[in-house]
mmCIF file of C-alpha atoms and ligand atoms in Angstrom:
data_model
loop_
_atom_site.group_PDB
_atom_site.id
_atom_site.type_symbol
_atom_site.label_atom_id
_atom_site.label_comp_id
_atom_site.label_asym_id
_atom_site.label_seq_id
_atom_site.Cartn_x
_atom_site.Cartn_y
_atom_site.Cartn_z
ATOM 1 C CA UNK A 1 -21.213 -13.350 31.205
ATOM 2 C CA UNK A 2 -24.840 -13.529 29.916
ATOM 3 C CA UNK A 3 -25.072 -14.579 26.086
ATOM 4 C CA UNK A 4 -20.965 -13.441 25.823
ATOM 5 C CA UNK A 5 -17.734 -15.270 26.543
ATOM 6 C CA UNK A 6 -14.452 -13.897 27.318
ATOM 7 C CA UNK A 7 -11.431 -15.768 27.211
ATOM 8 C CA UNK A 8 -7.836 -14.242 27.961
ATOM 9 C CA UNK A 9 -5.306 -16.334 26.244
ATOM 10 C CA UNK A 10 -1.705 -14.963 26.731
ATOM 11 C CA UNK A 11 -2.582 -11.328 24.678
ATOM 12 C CA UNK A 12 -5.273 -12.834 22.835
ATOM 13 C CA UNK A 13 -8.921 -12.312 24.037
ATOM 14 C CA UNK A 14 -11.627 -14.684 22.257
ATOM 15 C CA UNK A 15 -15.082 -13.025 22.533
ATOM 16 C CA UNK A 16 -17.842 -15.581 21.971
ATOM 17 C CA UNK A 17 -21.592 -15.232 21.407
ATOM 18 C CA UNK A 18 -23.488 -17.435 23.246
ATOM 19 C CA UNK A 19 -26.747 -17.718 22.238
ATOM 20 C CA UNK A 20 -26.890 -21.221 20.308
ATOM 21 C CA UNK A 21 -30.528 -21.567 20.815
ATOM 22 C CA UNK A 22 -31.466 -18.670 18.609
ATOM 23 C CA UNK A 23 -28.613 -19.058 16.447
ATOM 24 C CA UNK A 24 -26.454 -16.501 17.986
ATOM 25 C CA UNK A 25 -29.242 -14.087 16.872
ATOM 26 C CA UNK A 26 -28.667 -10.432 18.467
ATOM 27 C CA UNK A 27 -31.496 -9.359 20.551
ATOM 28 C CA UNK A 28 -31.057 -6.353 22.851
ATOM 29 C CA UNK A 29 -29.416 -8.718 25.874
ATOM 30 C CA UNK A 30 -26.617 -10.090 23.599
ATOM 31 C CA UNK A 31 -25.721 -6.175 22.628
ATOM 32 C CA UNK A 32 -25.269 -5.083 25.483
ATOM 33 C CA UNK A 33 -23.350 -8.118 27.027
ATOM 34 C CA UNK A 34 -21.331 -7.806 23.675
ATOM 35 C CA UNK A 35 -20.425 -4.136 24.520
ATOM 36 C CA UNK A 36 -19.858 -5.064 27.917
ATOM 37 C CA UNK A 37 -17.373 -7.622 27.044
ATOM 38 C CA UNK A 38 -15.445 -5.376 24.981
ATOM 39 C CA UNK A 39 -15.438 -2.461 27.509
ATOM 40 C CA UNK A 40 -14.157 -5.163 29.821
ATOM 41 C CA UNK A 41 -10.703 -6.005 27.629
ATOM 42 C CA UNK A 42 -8.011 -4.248 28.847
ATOM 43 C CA UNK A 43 -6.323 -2.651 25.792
ATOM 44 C CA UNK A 44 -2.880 -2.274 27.789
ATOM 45 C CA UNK A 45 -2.815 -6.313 27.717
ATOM 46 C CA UNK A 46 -5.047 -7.683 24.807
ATOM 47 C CA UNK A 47 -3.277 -7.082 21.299
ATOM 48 C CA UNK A 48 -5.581 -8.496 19.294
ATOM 49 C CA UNK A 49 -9.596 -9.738 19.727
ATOM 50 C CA UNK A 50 -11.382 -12.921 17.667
ATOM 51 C CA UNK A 51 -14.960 -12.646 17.248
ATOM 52 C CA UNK A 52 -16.235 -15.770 17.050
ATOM 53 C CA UNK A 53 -20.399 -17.530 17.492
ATOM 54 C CA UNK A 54 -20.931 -20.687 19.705
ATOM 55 C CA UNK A 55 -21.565 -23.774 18.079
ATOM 56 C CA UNK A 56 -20.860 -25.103 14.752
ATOM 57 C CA UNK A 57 -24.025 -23.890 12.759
ATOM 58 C CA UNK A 58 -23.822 -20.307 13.047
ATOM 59 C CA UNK A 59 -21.665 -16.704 13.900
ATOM 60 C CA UNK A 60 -24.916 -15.167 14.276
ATOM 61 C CA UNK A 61 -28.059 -15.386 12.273
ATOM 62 C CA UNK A 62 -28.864 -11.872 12.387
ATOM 63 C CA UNK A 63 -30.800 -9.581 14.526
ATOM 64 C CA UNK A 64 -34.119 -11.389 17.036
ATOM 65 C CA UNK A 65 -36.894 -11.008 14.338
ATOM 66 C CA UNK A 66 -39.203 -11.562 17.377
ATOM 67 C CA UNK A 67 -37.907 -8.544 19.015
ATOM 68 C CA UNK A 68 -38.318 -5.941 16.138
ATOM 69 C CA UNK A 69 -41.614 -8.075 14.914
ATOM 70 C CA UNK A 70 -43.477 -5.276 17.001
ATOM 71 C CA UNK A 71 -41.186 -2.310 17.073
ATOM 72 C CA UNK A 72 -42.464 1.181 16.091
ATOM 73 C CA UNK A 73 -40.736 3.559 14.009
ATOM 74 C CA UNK A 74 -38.669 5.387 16.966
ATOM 75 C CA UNK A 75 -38.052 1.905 18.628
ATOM 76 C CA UNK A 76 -36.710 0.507 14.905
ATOM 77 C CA UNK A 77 -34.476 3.913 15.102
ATOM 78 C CA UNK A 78 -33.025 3.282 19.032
ATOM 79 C CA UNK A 79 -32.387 -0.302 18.110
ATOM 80 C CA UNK A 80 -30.707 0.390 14.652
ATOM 81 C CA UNK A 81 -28.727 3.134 16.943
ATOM 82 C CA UNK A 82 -28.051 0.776 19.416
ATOM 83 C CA UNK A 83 -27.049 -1.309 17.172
ATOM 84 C CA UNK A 84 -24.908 0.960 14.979
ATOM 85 C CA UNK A 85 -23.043 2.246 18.416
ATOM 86 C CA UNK A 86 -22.112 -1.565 19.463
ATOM 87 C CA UNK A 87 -20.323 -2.192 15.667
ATOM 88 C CA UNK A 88 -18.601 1.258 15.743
ATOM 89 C CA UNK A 89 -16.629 0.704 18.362
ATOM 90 C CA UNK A 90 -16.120 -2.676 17.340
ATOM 91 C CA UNK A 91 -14.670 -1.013 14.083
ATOM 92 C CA UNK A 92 -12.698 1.937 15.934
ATOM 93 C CA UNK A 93 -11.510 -0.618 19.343
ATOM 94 C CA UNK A 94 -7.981 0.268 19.419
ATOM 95 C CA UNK A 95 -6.926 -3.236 18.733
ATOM 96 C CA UNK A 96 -8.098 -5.439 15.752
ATOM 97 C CA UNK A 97 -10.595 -7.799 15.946
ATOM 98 C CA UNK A 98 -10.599 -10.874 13.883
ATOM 99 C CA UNK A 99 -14.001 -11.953 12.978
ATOM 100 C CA UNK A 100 -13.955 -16.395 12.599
ATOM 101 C CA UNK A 101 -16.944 -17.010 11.179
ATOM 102 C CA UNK A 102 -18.153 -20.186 12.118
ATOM 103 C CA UNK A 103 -21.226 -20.409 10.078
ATOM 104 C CA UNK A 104 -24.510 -18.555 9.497
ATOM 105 C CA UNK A 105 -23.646 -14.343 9.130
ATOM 106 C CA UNK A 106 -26.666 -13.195 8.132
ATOM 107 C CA UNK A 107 -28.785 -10.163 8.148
ATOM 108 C CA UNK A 108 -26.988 -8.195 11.272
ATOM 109 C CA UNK A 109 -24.358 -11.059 11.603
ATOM 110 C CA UNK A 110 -22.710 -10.323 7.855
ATOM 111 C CA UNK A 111 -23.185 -6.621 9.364
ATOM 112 C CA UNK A 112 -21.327 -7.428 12.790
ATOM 113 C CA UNK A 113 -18.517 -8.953 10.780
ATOM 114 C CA UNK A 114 -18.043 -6.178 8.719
ATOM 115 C CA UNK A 115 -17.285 -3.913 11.198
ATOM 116 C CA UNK A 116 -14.393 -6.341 12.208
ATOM 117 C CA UNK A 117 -11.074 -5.190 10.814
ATOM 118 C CA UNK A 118 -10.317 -9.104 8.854
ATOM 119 C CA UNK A 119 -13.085 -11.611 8.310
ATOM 120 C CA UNK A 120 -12.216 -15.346 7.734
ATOM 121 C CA UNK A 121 -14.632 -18.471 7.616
ATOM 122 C CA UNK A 122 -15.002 -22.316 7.889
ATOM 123 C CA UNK A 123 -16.648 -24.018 4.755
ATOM 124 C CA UNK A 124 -20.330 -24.125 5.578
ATOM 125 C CA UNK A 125 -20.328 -20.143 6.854
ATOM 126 C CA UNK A 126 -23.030 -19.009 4.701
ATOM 127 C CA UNK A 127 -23.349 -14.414 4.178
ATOM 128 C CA UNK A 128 -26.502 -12.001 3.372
ATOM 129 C CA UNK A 129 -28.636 -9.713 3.913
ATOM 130 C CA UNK A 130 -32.080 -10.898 3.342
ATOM 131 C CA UNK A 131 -33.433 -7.723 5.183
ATOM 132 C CA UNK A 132 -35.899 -6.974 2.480
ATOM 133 C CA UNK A 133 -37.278 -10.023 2.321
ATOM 134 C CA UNK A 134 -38.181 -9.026 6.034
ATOM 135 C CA UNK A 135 -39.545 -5.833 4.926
ATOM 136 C CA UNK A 136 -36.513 -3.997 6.631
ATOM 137 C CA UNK A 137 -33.525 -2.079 5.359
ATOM 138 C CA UNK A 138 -29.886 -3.748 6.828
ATOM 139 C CA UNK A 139 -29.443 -1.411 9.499
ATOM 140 C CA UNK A 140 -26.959 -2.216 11.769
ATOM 141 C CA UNK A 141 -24.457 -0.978 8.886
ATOM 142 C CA UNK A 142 -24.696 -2.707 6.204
ATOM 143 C CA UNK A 143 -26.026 -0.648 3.517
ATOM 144 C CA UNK A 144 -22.816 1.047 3.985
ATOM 145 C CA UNK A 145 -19.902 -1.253 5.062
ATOM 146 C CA UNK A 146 -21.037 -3.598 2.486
ATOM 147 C CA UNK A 147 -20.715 -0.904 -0.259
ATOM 148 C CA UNK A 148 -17.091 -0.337 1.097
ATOM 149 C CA UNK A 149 -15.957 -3.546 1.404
ATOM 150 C CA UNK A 150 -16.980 -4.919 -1.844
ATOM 151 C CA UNK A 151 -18.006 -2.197 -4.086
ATOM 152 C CA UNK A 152 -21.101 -0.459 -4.612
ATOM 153 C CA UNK A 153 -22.767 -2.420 -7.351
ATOM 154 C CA UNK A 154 -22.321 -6.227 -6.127
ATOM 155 C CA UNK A 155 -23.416 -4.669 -2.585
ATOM 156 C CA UNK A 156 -26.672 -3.397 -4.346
ATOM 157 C CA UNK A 157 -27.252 -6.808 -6.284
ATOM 158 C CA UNK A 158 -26.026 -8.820 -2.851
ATOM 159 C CA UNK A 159 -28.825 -6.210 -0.739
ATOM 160 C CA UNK A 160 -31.667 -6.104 -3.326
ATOM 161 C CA UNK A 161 -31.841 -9.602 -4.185
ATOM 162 C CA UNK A 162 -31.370 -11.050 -0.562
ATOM 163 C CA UNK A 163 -29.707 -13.751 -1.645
ATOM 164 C CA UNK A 164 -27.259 -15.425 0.773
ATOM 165 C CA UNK A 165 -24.135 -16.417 -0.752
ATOM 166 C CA UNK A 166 -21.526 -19.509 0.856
ATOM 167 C CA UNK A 167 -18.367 -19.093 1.827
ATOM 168 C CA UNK A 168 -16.182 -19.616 -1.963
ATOM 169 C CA UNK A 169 -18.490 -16.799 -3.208
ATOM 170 C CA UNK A 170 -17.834 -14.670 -0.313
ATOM 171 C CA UNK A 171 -14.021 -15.252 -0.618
ATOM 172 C CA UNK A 172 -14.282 -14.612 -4.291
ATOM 173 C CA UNK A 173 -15.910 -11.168 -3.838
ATOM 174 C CA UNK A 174 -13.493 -10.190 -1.109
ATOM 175 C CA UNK A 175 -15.933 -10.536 1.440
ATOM 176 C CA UNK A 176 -13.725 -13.004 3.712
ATOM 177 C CA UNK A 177 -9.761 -13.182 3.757
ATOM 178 C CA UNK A 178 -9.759 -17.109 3.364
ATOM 179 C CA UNK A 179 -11.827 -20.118 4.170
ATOM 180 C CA UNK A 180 -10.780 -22.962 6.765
ATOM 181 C CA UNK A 181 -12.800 -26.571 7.721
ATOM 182 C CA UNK A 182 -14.858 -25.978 10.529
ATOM 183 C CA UNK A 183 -12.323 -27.632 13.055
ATOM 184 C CA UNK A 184 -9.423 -25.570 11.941
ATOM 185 C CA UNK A 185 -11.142 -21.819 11.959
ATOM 186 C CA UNK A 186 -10.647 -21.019 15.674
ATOM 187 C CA UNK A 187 -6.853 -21.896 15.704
ATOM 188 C CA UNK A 188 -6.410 -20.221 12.590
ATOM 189 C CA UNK A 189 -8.003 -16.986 13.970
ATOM 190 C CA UNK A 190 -5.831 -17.623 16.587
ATOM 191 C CA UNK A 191 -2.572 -17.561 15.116
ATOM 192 C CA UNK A 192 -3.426 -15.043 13.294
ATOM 193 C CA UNK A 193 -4.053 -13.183 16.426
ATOM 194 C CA UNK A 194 -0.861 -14.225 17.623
ATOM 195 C CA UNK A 195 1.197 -13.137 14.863
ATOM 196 C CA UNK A 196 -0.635 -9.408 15.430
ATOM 197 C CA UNK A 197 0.207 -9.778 19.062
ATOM 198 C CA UNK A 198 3.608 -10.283 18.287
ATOM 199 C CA UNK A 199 4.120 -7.123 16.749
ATOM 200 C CA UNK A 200 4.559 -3.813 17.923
ATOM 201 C CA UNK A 201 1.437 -2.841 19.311
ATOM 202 C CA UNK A 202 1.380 0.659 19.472
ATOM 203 C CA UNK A 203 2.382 0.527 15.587
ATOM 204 C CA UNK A 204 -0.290 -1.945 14.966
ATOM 205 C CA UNK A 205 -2.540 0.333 16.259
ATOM 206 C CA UNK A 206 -1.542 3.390 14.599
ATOM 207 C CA UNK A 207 -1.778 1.220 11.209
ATOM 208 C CA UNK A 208 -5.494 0.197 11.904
ATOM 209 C CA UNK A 209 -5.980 4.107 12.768
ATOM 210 C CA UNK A 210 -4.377 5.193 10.084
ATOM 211 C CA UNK A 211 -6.525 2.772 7.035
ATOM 212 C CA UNK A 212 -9.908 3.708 9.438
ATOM 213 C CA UNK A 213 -9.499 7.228 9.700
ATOM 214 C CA UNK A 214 -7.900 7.409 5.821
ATOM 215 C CA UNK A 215 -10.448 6.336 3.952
ATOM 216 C CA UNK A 216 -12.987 8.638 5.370
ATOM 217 C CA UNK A 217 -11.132 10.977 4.066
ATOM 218 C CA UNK A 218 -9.797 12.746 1.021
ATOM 219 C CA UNK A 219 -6.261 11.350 -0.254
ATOM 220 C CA UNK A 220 -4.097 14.712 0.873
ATOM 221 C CA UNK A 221 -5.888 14.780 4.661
ATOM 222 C CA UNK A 222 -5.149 10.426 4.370
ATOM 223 C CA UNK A 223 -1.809 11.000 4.083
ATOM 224 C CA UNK A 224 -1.125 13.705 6.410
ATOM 225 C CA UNK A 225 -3.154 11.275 8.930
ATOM 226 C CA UNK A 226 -0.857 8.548 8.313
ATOM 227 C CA UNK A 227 2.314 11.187 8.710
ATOM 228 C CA UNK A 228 0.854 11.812 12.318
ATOM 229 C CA UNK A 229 0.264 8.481 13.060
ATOM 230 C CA UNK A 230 4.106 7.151 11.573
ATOM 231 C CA UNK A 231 5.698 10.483 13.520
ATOM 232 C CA UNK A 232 3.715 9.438 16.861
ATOM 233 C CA UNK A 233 5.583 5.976 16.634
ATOM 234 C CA UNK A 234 9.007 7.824 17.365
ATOM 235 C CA UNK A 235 7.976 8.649 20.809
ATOM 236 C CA UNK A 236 7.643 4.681 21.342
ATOM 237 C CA UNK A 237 10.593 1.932 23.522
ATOM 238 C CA UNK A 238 9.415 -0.465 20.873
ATOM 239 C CA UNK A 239 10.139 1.628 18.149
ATOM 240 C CA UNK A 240 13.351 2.152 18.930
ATOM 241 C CA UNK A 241 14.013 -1.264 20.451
ATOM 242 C CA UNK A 242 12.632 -2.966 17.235
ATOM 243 C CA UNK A 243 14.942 -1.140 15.182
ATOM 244 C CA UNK A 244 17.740 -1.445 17.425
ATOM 245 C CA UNK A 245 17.702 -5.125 16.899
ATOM 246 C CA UNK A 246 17.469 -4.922 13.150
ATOM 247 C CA UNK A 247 20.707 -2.862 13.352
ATOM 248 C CA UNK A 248 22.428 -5.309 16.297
ATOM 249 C CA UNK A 249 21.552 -8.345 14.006
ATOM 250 C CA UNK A 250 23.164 -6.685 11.000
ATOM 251 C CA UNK A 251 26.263 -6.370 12.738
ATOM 252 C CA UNK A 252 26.590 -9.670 14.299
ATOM 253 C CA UNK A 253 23.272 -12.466 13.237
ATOM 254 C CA UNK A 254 24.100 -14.305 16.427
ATOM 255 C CA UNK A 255 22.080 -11.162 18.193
ATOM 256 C CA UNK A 256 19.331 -12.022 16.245
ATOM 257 C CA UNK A 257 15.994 -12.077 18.839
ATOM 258 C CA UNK A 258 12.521 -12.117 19.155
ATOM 259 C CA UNK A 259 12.232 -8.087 20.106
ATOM 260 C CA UNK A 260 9.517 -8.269 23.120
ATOM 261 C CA UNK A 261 7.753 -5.225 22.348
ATOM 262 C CA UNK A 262 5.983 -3.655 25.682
ATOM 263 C CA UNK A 263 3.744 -1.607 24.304
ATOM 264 C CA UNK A 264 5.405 1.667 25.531
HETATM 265 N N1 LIG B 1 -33.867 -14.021 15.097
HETATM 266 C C1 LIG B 1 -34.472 -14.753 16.068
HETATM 267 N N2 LIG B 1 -34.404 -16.097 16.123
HETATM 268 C C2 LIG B 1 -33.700 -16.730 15.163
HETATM 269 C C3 LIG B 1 -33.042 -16.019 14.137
HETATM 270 C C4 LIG B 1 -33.133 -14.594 14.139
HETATM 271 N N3 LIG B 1 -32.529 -13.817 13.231
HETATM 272 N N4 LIG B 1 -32.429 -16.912 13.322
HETATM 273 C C5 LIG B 1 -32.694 -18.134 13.834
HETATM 274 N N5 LIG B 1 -33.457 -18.025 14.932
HETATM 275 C C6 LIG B 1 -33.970 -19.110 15.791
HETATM 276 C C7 LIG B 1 -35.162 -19.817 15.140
HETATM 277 O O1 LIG B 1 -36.355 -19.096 15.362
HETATM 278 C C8 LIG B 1 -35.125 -21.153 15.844
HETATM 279 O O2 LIG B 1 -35.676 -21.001 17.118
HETATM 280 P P1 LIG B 1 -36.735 -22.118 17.671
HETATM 281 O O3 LIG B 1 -35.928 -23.381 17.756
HETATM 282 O O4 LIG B 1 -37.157 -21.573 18.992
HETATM 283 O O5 LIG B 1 -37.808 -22.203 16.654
HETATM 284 C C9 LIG B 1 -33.641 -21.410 16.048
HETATM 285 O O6 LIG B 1 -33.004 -20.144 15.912
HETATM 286 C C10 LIG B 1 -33.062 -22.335 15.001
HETATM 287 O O7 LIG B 1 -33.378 -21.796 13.750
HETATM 288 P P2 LIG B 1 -34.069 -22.655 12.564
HETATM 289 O O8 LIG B 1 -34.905 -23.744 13.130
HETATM 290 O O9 LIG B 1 -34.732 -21.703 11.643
HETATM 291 O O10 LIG B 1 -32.770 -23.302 11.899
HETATM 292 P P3 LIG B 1 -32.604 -23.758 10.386
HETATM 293 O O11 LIG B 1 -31.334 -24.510 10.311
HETATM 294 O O12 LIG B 1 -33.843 -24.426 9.880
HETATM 295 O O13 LIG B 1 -32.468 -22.385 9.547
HETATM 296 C C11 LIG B 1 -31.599 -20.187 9.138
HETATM 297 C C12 LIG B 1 -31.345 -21.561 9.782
HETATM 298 C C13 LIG B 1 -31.620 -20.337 7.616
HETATM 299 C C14 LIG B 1 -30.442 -19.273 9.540
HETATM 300 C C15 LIG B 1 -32.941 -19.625 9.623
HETATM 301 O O14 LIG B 1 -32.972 -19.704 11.049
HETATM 302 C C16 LIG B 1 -33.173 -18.196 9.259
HETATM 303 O O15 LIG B 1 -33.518 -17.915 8.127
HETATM 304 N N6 LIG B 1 -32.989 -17.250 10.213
HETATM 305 C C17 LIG B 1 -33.223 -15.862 9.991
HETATM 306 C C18 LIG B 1 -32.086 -15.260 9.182
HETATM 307 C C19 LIG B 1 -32.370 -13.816 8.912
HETATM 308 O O16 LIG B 1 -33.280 -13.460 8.197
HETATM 309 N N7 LIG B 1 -31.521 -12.944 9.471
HETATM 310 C C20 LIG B 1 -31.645 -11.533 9.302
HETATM 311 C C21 LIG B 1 -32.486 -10.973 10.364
HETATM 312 S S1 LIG B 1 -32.837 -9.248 10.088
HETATM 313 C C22 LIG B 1 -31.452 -8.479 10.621
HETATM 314 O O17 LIG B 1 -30.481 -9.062 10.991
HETATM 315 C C23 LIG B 1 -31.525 -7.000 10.597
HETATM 316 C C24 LIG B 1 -30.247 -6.335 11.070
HETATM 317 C C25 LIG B 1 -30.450 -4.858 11.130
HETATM 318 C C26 LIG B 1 -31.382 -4.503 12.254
HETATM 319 C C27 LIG B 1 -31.669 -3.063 12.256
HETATM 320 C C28 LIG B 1 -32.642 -2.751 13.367
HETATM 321 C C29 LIG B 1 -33.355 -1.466 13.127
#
């Protein structure tokens, strides 16, 4: 589909962003195939996404310059909105999405990542926000997911400096989860997927709900979100089919199995 990829393995979808030409950069036609591909997964089936960029140079490397060279004031609004909308539901899609960062993540690329739920790289992925160098502000989110992820005052020095930072120094601030060779990232974002998948996924989904949801909040509301969200698992087969086994395979380990969770 356009400048996006879909691939369906097993309960795994890999969404890739074609655009190696430009770097993966994100002008208006790559949004919206990106949203379209995501409004395309089927959230009954898929259990976990991987966000990953074509090529072996770069995720994405940032937003088209060309396109907002000439935007006015209302456009640079729309687009930062359109923008915004794409990486919020990214953030809130009911599964999570692993973003393997294959490379350059800068400008709105770092910010695309960030509004994946875990970020890991290969060895030459390379993170900023030069935005001000540019004359801009990072707004596709990261004047504010950047403050969350790492802390206020090393997202001020990261944004005011514009420096772009490789990947040790991104796994050192807590930027990324962990750091793979280039050749390894995809199948490590994959297992990783897989181990998600093979969980129960209307609990894995009620966890990602419950950290989202919490820390907008105040601690007391947090909790009483996550009391919701554990209580709502009762009503689940899997719930009560993954603890049935736990309790068969006390009683006798031979009935030890893989619980197939259905998602019901
Ligand atoms: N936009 C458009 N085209 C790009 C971009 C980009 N962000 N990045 C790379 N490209 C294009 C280049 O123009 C070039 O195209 P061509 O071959 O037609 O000349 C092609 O990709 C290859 O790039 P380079 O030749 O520059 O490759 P290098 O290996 O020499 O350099 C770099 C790689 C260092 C990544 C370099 O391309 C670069 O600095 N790119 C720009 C990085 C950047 O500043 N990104 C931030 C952009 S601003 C942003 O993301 C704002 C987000 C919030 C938007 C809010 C809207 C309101």
């Amino acid at each position: 589909m356009g400048f996006v990829n879909c691939e369906l393995k097993d309960k795994i979808a890999v969404i890739t962003i074609n655009r190696p030409e430009a770097l993966n950069a994100l002008n208006s036609q790559v949004l919206d195939d990106l949203e379209a591909a995501f409004d395309g997964l089927d959230t009954d089936v898929v259990r976990a996404v991987v966000l990953t960029g074509a090529g072996e140079k770069s995720f994405v490397a940032g937003a088209d310059i060309g396109e907002m060279s000439t935007l006015t004031k209302a456009e640079g609004e729309a687009f930062g909105k359109k923008g915004n909308d794409i990486f919020r539901k990214i953030e809130q899609f009911p599964v999570p999405v692993i973003a393997a960062i294959n490379g350059f993540a800068l400008g709105g690329g770092c910010e695309i990542s960030m509004s994946c739920d875990i970020r890991i790289c290969s060895e030459n992925a390379m993170f900023g926000q030069p935005e001000v160098g540019l004359g801009i502000t990072p707004g596709f989110g990261g004047t504010q997911r950047l403050a969350r992820l790492i802390g206020a005052g090393m997202a001020k020095q990261l944004i005011y400096t514009a420096r772009n930072i490789k990947a040790d120094e991104a796994l050192r601030i807590g930027l990324v989860n962990a750091v793979y060779p280039q050749e390894e990232l995809l199948a490590a974002a994959e297992k990783m997927a897989g181990q998600i998948a093979a969980n129960a996924p209307i609990a894995v989904r009620a966890c990602k709900k419950a950290i989202n949801d919490g820390l907008q909040a105040n601690i007391d509301d947090a909790l009483v979100i996550e009391e919701k969200l554990f209580g709502s698992c009762f009503e689940s087969y899997d719930q009560r089919e993954g603890m049935a086994n736990f309790l068969r395979k006390k009683d006798d380990p031979a009935k030890v199995k893989v619980v197939d969770f259905q998602n019901k």
